[in-house]
Amino acid sequence: MDSLIAMGDAVGPVGKKRKTYHTPSDPGSSKKTQKSQSDRTYQSIQKRTSVPKSLQTAVPEENVKSYKHIANKKLRTELSRQSEYAAQSKALLQDAEMLLTGEVGMMEVEGELDRTWRVSQADITESAGQEASRGRREWKLDGGPYRSRYTRNGRQQGHVATFDWQEGTLHTELQLQETCRDITFLHDHSHFAVAQKKYVFIYDRDGVELHCLKAHIEPTRLEFLPYHWLLASVGNAGYLKYQDTSTGQLLCEHRTKLGACTTMTQNLHNAVIHLGHQNGTVTLWTPNLPHPAVQLLAHLGPVASVSMDPSQGGRYMATAGKDSTVKVWDCRNWKGAVREWTARGGYAELEWSQKGALAVASGGSINVYSRPSIHTPLHTNAQPPLYMTHPIPHRPLTSVRFAPFFDILTIGHSAGLSSILVPGAGEPNFDSTEADPFENRKARREKEVKALLDKIQPDMITLDPELVGSLAPPQNLTTETTFDGKPSVETPFARLPRMERLKVQGKADDTEVVSEGEDEPGLPADPESKMKRKEEREKRKMRGKGKSLKRYLRKQRKNVIDPTAVAIRKKLEKQKEEKRRAKELAANGGVDTRKPSALDRFKQKS
């Protein structure tokens, strides 16, 4: 094969060349040069190929930040190495984007009068491939209504019976003989939690009960934070509780003070819990705050469903209320709803897909809206353009879930579960380090260990996740100051006077009164006058504090209204007022300058 490549790239006939002799400075370089000149395969490939950036060890120097100004050699070397790694990571990221060959397939119509919502599920199943058409299924189950949940890689589905929906393998099926309100998988499909009538129970893949979380009383909704290993629950008692599933510790519990809650979701971008309450408010919670970070009045009636858009970095939130309205909010500002329309058939269940498609289940139909129409601000109550619809006769529709990395939407209703195809809803390119739909047992174990090592502390959950890890702005530690006409000098901030520090911080108040410990302007600054003024201030400070009546009042200072103390204070105020009046009369030569009043006749003459 090598000779074939060499012959194919030969420009001229291969013949004897004239021997030329050079005196090489380095014997090693001479051997390399001769080898590269004699190897025609290497010359042929080198002309038309280049090593990808991901395989290049050397990083261009213009992308690496220099630290030559640092004197410490060890610190300079460490910072340079980190900058080189960061530049190499950026180059690897650019190469990785070239490997994302999957594209999102959306439905398109040929004629101007055709609409995508007129295409039925039978037409989509017939036109789709054999593998994609397997997602259109119906599960007829007794004892409904049902709620469904998928794992992060989209392989497992649960409703107190866990199974692999692609292969049809049943893992476990439980007959608990009591009310089950919600279900969620934990870090993978090997464990799942069920919100039963009284407590939260954790089961393994085979259906064996592992734990009973008695701290979670009458739970209604469950959510699992995968990067923090936290199980969050809210119930009829109105308490939001966080349970650490790696240590088994009850991290915290927040009292919402808004009654029973039946609506909860999480923002995958920043791990903030969103709750919908009976008075129409939506609250945002973090484990490190005892009060809601944001409280929003979203609807005039109870909130029926809340969902977050994962495609836009958690920027958009959709809410549905029992007043039959659906609203889309921009989480960057809460000035008003971006879109608002009325859903037919009563309140709705909402769910966003990985590519930003919004599914609204209301009445007996499923309506799917695609972006960018639902993100475009509109101040009227007009319904956005419909992308797809599908009627379901079974009522009520209790849950809607999109399968990760698949164009499949699962609806839970009173007769079981129904799966429909929604083209363009799933993410075509998956990151195997985050969620791998094709992982085996060994990969799952390695991923579980790595997730435990990379576990994020709950204190780092904030509304703005980019705040964690960012650098504080550099502060001016020295200030140029001038005292007594002397030339300006650089003075450290800690050694500045109080007023100068306030001026640097921008908090100075020009009308501020000079404190007792500072010299007043306009007074002599010699040491004798300073000492005399200090003695006068101390004398004024202690005047009247040694009297027995004042000592009695100081002892009576308590949070109780004592009639005796009140009478004594009134007596002191009266005496103070009489002394002030006597001083005024003495200053005016015994003449009362106060204006006469009509009420003077009712005063008691002393």
XYZ file of C-alpha atoms in Angstrom:
606
model
C 0.000 0.000 0.000
C 2.892 2.344 0.755
C 4.479 1.847 -2.624
C 1.107 2.364 -4.311
C 0.712 5.742 -2.646
C 4.243 6.691 -3.538
C 3.821 5.693 -7.164
C 0.543 7.557 -7.420
C 2.162 10.786 -6.261
C 5.368 10.486 -8.250
C 5.815 13.618 -10.336
C 8.761 12.484 -12.388
C 10.435 9.213 -13.200
C 12.344 7.646 -10.396
C 15.961 7.561 -11.425
C 19.398 7.902 -10.075
C 20.159 11.254 -8.602
C 23.454 12.980 -8.413
C 25.096 12.394 -5.117
C 25.824 15.538 -3.163
C 27.706 15.617 0.085
C 27.015 18.069 2.907
C 28.704 18.444 6.212
C 25.887 18.161 8.754
C 26.283 20.052 11.988
C 24.261 17.487 13.935
C 24.493 13.773 13.135
C 20.959 13.142 14.387
C 19.388 15.784 12.165
C 21.267 14.335 9.162
C 19.676 10.937 9.668
C 16.194 12.431 9.969
C 16.645 14.477 6.820
C 17.872 11.492 4.811
C 14.985 9.356 6.075
C 12.342 11.948 5.173
C 13.854 12.486 1.711
C 14.066 8.793 0.923
C 10.555 7.935 2.228
C 8.289 8.895 -0.671
C 5.186 7.719 1.231
C 5.870 10.282 3.939
C 6.412 13.003 1.327
C 3.196 12.084 -0.473
C 0.989 12.196 2.616
C 2.652 15.272 4.120
C 1.685 17.507 1.190
C -2.067 17.005 1.461
C -2.685 16.162 5.127
C -2.349 17.912 8.451
C -2.564 16.679 12.000
C -5.874 17.596 13.682
C -5.758 20.121 16.491
C -6.886 17.491 18.968
C -3.725 15.469 18.221
C -1.343 18.399 18.218
C 0.661 18.637 21.408
C 2.003 22.111 20.760
C -0.348 25.038 21.354
C 0.120 28.327 19.463
C 1.905 30.844 21.646
C -0.564 33.647 20.866
C -3.321 31.726 22.671
C -1.268 31.166 25.833
C -1.199 33.917 28.411
C 2.263 34.972 29.505
C 3.307 35.324 33.153
C 6.855 36.610 32.727
C 6.219 39.445 35.169
C 5.914 37.008 38.121
C 9.194 36.623 39.975
C 8.336 33.342 41.699
C 9.529 30.625 39.317
C 7.305 27.881 40.742
C 4.155 30.001 40.597
C 5.025 31.233 37.089
C 5.458 27.666 35.845
C 2.149 26.531 37.362
C 0.182 29.429 35.889
C 1.770 28.926 32.472
C 0.861 25.237 32.543
C -2.751 26.048 33.418
C -2.959 28.586 30.577
C -1.564 26.019 28.157
C -4.147 23.450 29.278
C -6.949 26.008 28.874
C -5.842 26.899 25.341
C -5.567 23.227 24.436
C -9.081 22.588 25.818
C -10.492 25.324 23.574
C -8.819 23.726 20.561
C -10.244 20.328 21.530
C -13.708 21.843 21.867
C -13.542 23.253 18.350
C -12.595 19.823 17.016
C -15.376 18.150 18.984
C -17.965 20.391 17.341
C -16.934 18.983 13.960
C -17.847 15.482 15.154
C -21.444 16.435 16.015
C -22.902 15.258 12.744
C -26.460 14.644 13.942
C -29.104 17.099 12.781
C -32.538 17.871 14.130
C -35.267 16.730 11.769
C -38.392 18.880 11.741
C -41.574 18.360 9.776
C -41.848 20.523 6.675
C -44.750 20.973 4.288
C -44.577 21.335 0.529
C -47.500 23.633 -0.253
C -48.312 27.033 1.194
C -51.742 25.918 2.368
C -50.472 22.755 4.075
C -49.852 22.711 7.821
C -47.705 20.408 9.943
C -50.419 19.933 12.567
C -52.578 18.189 9.977
C -50.089 15.304 9.743
C -51.359 12.373 11.820
C -49.355 9.862 13.838
C -50.123 7.149 11.276
C -48.482 9.230 8.537
C -45.448 9.987 10.716
C -45.016 6.323 11.697
C -45.276 5.216 8.083
C -42.758 7.796 6.866
C -40.248 7.297 9.707
C -37.625 4.588 9.775
C -38.088 1.213 11.389
C -36.124 2.140 14.498
C -37.924 5.462 14.970
C -41.388 4.003 14.409
C -40.904 1.681 17.394
C -41.472 4.657 19.666
C -45.178 4.783 18.792
C -46.717 2.509 21.431
C -49.738 2.090 23.677
C -49.617 0.565 27.164
C -53.041 -0.386 28.482
C -52.836 -0.594 32.272
C -55.366 -0.839 35.061
C -55.533 1.283 38.176
C -54.757 4.636 36.566
C -54.170 7.491 36.159
C -50.408 7.072 35.623
C -47.332 9.267 35.796
C -44.156 8.374 33.889
C -40.491 9.297 34.278
C -37.343 8.615 32.224
C -33.735 8.246 33.284
C -31.192 10.801 32.111
C -30.056 8.629 29.202
C -33.627 7.926 28.105
C -33.515 4.142 28.459
C -35.713 3.390 31.471
C -39.306 4.371 32.150
C -41.121 4.049 35.474
C -44.632 3.942 36.905
C -44.000 1.628 39.885
C -43.177 -0.859 37.201
C -39.735 -0.191 35.712
C -38.780 -1.502 32.292
C -36.594 -0.813 29.286
C -39.094 0.609 26.806
C -36.827 0.002 23.792
C -36.185 -3.685 24.408
C -39.426 -4.335 26.280
C -37.568 -5.860 29.259
C -39.541 -5.682 32.500
C -37.333 -5.086 35.526
C -39.847 -5.019 38.336
C -43.538 -4.518 38.947
C -44.930 -3.630 42.356
C -48.478 -3.947 43.653
C -48.300 -1.558 46.596
C -52.072 -1.443 47.239
C -51.963 2.252 48.159
C -51.887 5.660 46.542
C -48.703 6.514 44.597
C -48.507 10.192 43.626
C -45.126 10.441 41.889
C -41.978 8.524 40.956
C -38.432 9.454 39.987
C -35.181 7.690 39.238
C -32.109 8.521 41.283
C -28.575 8.659 39.818
C -29.382 5.794 37.400
C -31.991 3.101 36.750
C -30.727 0.883 39.579
C -32.609 2.930 42.214
C -35.888 4.821 42.134
C -38.035 6.668 44.681
C -41.810 6.500 44.980
C -43.997 9.122 46.676
C -46.559 6.895 48.347
C -49.518 7.774 50.537
C -47.626 8.548 53.739
C -43.850 8.425 53.126
C -41.196 8.292 50.397
C -39.818 4.808 49.701
C -36.645 3.928 47.784
C -36.464 0.677 45.812
C -33.746 -0.993 43.787
C -33.994 -2.330 40.268
C -35.461 -5.663 41.433
C -38.219 -3.979 43.468
C -36.652 -4.586 46.900
C -37.485 -1.861 49.410
C -34.240 -0.255 50.575
C -35.257 2.808 52.591
C -38.312 4.453 54.069
C -37.861 8.212 54.395
C -40.212 9.032 57.239
C -39.133 12.675 57.278
C -40.990 13.188 53.980
C -44.630 13.124 55.100
C -47.473 12.859 52.564
C -45.316 13.699 49.529
C -46.962 14.786 46.288
C -43.996 15.518 43.967
C -40.378 14.330 43.739
C -37.303 15.670 41.943
C -33.711 14.408 41.904
C -30.720 16.748 41.405
C -28.114 14.524 39.689
C -25.051 16.744 40.155
C -25.734 17.291 43.867
C -27.193 13.850 44.715
C -30.207 15.476 46.364
C -33.746 14.126 46.466
C -36.248 16.975 46.812
C -39.859 16.429 47.835
C -42.863 18.603 48.590
C -46.147 17.470 50.090
C -49.484 18.356 51.570
C -47.805 19.798 54.656
C -46.209 22.549 52.551
C -42.588 21.679 53.392
C -39.840 21.437 50.777
C -37.247 18.896 51.946
C -33.814 17.966 50.578
C -32.386 14.487 51.244
C -28.753 13.663 50.426
C -28.905 10.211 48.815
C -25.125 9.684 49.022
C -24.947 10.074 52.825
C -28.603 9.569 53.814
C -28.703 12.898 55.657
C -31.725 15.181 55.650
C -30.038 18.324 54.428
C -32.709 20.939 55.127
C -36.421 21.591 55.067
C -38.111 24.849 54.089
C -41.575 25.868 55.155
C -43.269 27.442 52.156
C -46.151 28.927 54.228
C -48.386 28.589 51.152
C -50.245 25.374 51.917
C -50.257 22.079 50.066
C -48.235 21.956 46.852
C -48.827 19.599 43.919
C -46.540 21.175 41.292
C -42.750 21.021 41.233
C -39.950 21.011 38.690
C -36.232 21.754 38.585
C -34.079 23.975 36.426
C -31.396 21.715 34.981
C -29.151 24.722 34.395
C -28.792 25.889 38.008
C -30.585 23.153 40.094
C -33.174 25.624 41.459
C -36.519 24.106 42.481
C -39.684 25.771 41.094
C -42.927 25.295 43.043
C -46.469 26.203 42.000
C -48.957 26.976 44.784
C -52.696 27.183 45.303
C -52.806 30.979 45.436
C -51.350 31.331 41.927
C -47.755 32.078 42.924
C -44.597 30.389 41.682
C -41.637 30.318 44.063
C -37.964 29.515 43.391
C -36.025 27.730 46.151
C -32.401 26.873 46.911
C -31.108 24.776 49.856
C -29.083 27.655 51.301
C -31.963 30.155 51.602
C -34.815 29.757 54.133
C -37.070 31.986 52.016
C -37.854 31.844 48.284
C -35.263 33.468 46.043
C -38.043 34.655 43.708
C -41.796 34.824 44.332
C -43.980 35.449 41.284
C -47.740 35.887 40.989
C -48.290 33.904 37.788
C -52.026 33.079 37.688
C -55.306 34.164 39.191
C -56.048 30.596 40.295
C -54.016 27.589 41.490
C -50.945 26.657 39.454
C -51.453 23.309 37.717
C -48.077 22.723 36.036
C -44.588 24.263 35.774
C -41.834 23.340 33.308
C -38.376 24.701 32.380
C -36.824 24.936 28.923
C -33.473 23.046 28.887
C -32.528 24.183 25.375
C -31.958 27.850 26.283
C -29.923 27.367 29.458
C -32.906 27.573 31.793
C -33.999 31.005 30.575
C -37.659 30.292 29.872
C -40.329 28.897 32.180
C -43.825 27.787 31.213
C -46.706 27.742 33.705
C -50.282 26.536 33.412
C -53.037 27.452 35.843
C -56.489 26.193 36.617
C -57.780 29.433 35.113
C -57.125 27.690 31.727
C -54.194 29.936 30.797
C -50.687 29.005 29.682
C -47.876 31.542 30.123
C -44.221 31.614 29.080
C -41.869 33.647 31.295
C -38.343 34.953 30.794
C -36.352 34.110 33.929
C -33.845 36.889 33.283
C -36.495 39.477 34.185
C -39.908 38.977 35.713
C -41.617 42.064 34.302
C -44.323 40.099 32.544
C -45.152 37.005 30.528
C -43.524 36.636 27.124
C -46.497 34.713 25.679
C -49.946 34.012 27.084
C -52.879 32.089 25.653
C -55.917 30.105 26.753
C -55.884 26.307 26.672
C -59.061 24.472 25.731
C -60.506 21.815 27.992
C -59.477 23.214 31.381
C -56.044 23.259 32.994
C -53.028 21.781 31.195
C -49.916 19.690 31.831
C -46.667 21.117 30.389
C -43.293 19.720 29.362
C -40.340 21.137 27.397
C -38.199 18.948 25.140
C -34.423 19.083 24.795
C -34.694 21.168 21.602
C -37.281 23.638 22.917
C -40.610 22.091 21.854
C -43.419 22.753 24.357
C -46.062 20.040 24.844
C -49.409 21.138 26.312
C -51.835 18.384 27.369
C -55.299 19.775 28.035
C -58.728 18.262 27.681
C -58.412 15.275 25.367
C -55.576 16.390 23.067
C -51.837 17.005 23.004
C -50.643 20.219 21.354
C -46.944 20.772 20.573
C -45.510 24.247 19.885
C -42.037 24.789 18.450
C -39.611 27.656 18.802
C -38.951 30.467 18.049
C -42.644 31.396 18.072
C -43.134 30.590 21.783
C -40.074 32.699 22.722
C -41.134 35.730 20.691
C -42.761 38.423 22.891
C -46.409 39.072 22.073
C -48.730 41.269 24.125
C -51.977 39.693 22.934
C -53.578 36.433 24.063
C -53.223 34.847 20.621
C -52.225 31.203 20.527
C -48.767 30.556 18.991
C -48.556 28.627 15.695
C -49.300 24.958 16.270
C -46.613 22.472 15.288
C -48.368 19.175 15.969
C -51.499 17.834 17.659
C -52.766 14.414 18.636
C -56.139 13.499 20.189
C -56.314 11.088 23.154
C -59.793 10.008 24.291
C -58.676 8.874 27.757
C -59.107 11.506 30.453
C -57.702 12.997 32.559
C -54.231 13.511 31.066
C -52.032 13.480 34.161
C -48.460 13.714 32.842
C -46.368 14.384 29.735
C -42.694 13.397 29.405
C -40.238 13.691 26.524
C -37.741 10.837 26.146
C -34.164 12.168 26.222
C -32.300 11.861 22.880
C -35.436 10.516 21.152
C -38.324 12.178 19.313
C -40.841 10.528 21.622
C -43.471 12.020 23.930
C -45.092 9.816 26.597
C -48.517 10.763 27.952
C -49.926 9.337 31.160
C -53.700 9.012 31.447
C -56.387 6.982 33.177
C -56.033 3.961 30.869
C -52.229 3.672 30.958
C -49.507 5.266 28.847
C -49.322 6.423 25.235
C -46.170 7.299 23.261
C -46.288 9.459 20.146
C -43.605 10.632 17.715
C -42.645 14.322 17.721
C -40.024 14.933 14.992
C -37.266 17.308 16.077
C -37.969 17.120 19.811
C -34.909 15.144 20.959
C -31.229 16.046 21.039
C -29.456 14.168 18.205
C -25.923 14.481 19.659
C -25.312 13.085 23.132
C -22.310 13.403 25.411
C -21.319 9.940 26.588
C -19.660 11.378 29.702
C -22.989 12.904 30.795
C -25.674 10.479 29.641
C -24.935 7.538 27.353
C -27.954 5.654 25.941
C -25.666 2.744 24.990
C -23.736 2.328 28.235
C -23.080 -1.141 29.646
C -22.715 -2.315 33.209
C -19.028 -1.455 33.467
C -19.559 2.042 32.101
C -22.438 2.595 34.518
C -20.263 1.658 37.495
C -17.445 3.914 36.393
C -19.882 6.738 35.859
C -21.389 6.295 39.338
C -17.973 6.488 41.006
C -16.998 9.528 38.954
C -20.293 11.261 39.790
C -19.655 10.740 43.495
C -16.189 12.223 43.198
C -17.523 15.205 41.231
C -20.446 15.809 43.578
C -21.259 19.512 43.968
C -21.986 20.942 47.395
C -25.549 22.236 47.947
C -24.242 25.632 49.052
C -23.199 26.348 45.467
C -26.788 26.310 44.150
C -27.613 29.891 43.115
C -29.853 31.628 40.610
C -26.772 32.652 38.615
C -24.459 29.611 38.374
C -21.809 31.644 36.559
C -21.206 33.604 39.766
C -19.491 30.589 41.354
C -15.885 30.448 40.206
C -15.783 33.975 38.815
C -13.102 36.395 39.924
C -13.859 39.471 42.005
C -13.000 42.793 40.335
C -9.558 44.092 41.317
C -9.688 46.652 44.082
C -7.548 49.768 44.351
C -5.648 48.994 47.528
C -3.818 52.324 47.571
C -5.234 55.840 47.285
C -3.485 59.043 46.309
C -3.998 61.490 49.199
C -2.726 64.967 50.154
C -2.521 66.248 53.769
C -1.668 69.797 54.944
C -0.420 70.931 51.546
C 2.207 68.208 51.324
C 2.844 66.411 48.012
C 0.498 63.552 47.193
C 1.459 60.097 48.387
C 0.035 56.590 47.904
C -1.621 55.593 51.173
C -2.998 52.091 51.853
C -6.747 51.932 52.239
C -6.540 50.561 55.786
C -4.536 53.602 56.969
C -6.881 56.236 55.571
C -9.084 58.295 57.944
C -12.702 57.344 58.199
C -14.013 60.112 55.936
C -11.398 59.339 53.278
C -12.332 55.651 53.317
C -15.991 56.568 52.848
C -15.088 58.849 49.933
C -13.137 56.053 48.224
C -16.075 53.667 48.659
C -18.535 56.286 47.415
C -20.458 56.301 50.708
C -19.349 59.657 52.084
C -22.025 62.057 53.300
C -20.961 65.705 53.262
C -23.637 66.604 55.794
C -22.350 64.068 58.302
C -21.868 65.439 61.804
C -18.370 65.256 63.211
C -18.168 62.655 65.968
C -17.061 63.417 69.470
C -13.670 61.784 69.065
C -12.660 64.021 66.105
C -11.498 67.624 66.145
C -13.973 70.240 65.051
C -12.851 72.573 62.247
C -11.985 76.158 63.154
C -10.704 75.396 66.693
C -7.066 75.743 67.850
C -5.069 72.549 67.533
C -2.546 73.053 70.376
C -2.265 70.187 72.921
C -3.563 72.211 75.920
C -6.807 73.235 74.198
C -7.303 69.678 72.955
C -6.953 68.306 76.479
C -9.334 70.945 77.846
C -11.997 70.153 75.236
C -11.621 66.455 75.953
C -12.232 67.016 79.681
C -15.304 69.110 78.932
C -16.711 66.365 76.678
C -16.167 63.752 79.357
C -17.802 66.006 81.928
C -20.857 66.565 79.709
C -21.067 62.876 78.964
C -21.293 61.867 82.651
C -23.595 64.726 83.728
C -26.780 63.508 85.399
C -25.946 59.786 85.196
C -25.149 59.391 88.886
C -28.569 60.409 90.229
C -30.580 57.799 92.037
C -33.678 58.387 89.920
C -31.715 57.846 86.686
C -30.206 54.660 88.091
C -33.714 53.430 88.951
C -34.963 54.113 85.415
C -31.981 52.302 83.892
C -32.814 49.217 85.925
C -36.454 49.407 84.803
C -35.569 49.237 81.093
C -37.355 46.112 79.999
C -39.971 45.094 77.478
C -42.810 45.611 79.979
C -44.928 48.743 80.448
C -44.548 49.562 84.154
C -46.966 52.290 85.423
C -44.462 53.427 88.037
C -41.668 53.914 85.541
C -44.042 55.692 83.150
C -45.135 58.101 85.893
C -41.540 58.867 86.847
C -40.591 59.563 83.206
C -43.540 61.933 82.856
C -42.475 63.694 86.028
C -38.931 64.134 84.701
C -40.225 65.481 81.390
C -42.408 67.973 83.250
C -39.488 69.145 85.358
C -37.332 69.534 82.256
C -40.040 71.600 80.559
C -40.400 73.864 83.635
C -36.642 74.492 83.718
C -36.684 75.407 80.029
C -39.566 77.853 80.585
C -37.764 79.430 83.535
C -34.651 79.980 81.407
C -36.722 81.642 78.686
C -38.401 83.969 81.200
C -35.012 84.894 82.707
C -33.602 85.638 79.281
C -36.602 87.853 78.354
C -36.576 89.851 81.598
C -39.574 88.104 83.154
C -41.838 88.761 80.164
C -43.677 85.774 78.746
C -43.289 85.920 74.956
C -45.469 82.907 74.335
C -48.677 83.671 72.428
C -51.857 83.355 74.541
C -54.159 80.464 73.746
C -57.865 79.896 74.316
C -57.033 76.735 76.271
C -55.021 78.594 78.931
C -58.191 79.093 81.038
C -58.399 75.341 81.639
C -54.882 75.051 83.045
C -54.502 74.504 86.764
C -52.898 77.439 88.546
C -50.029 76.352 90.760
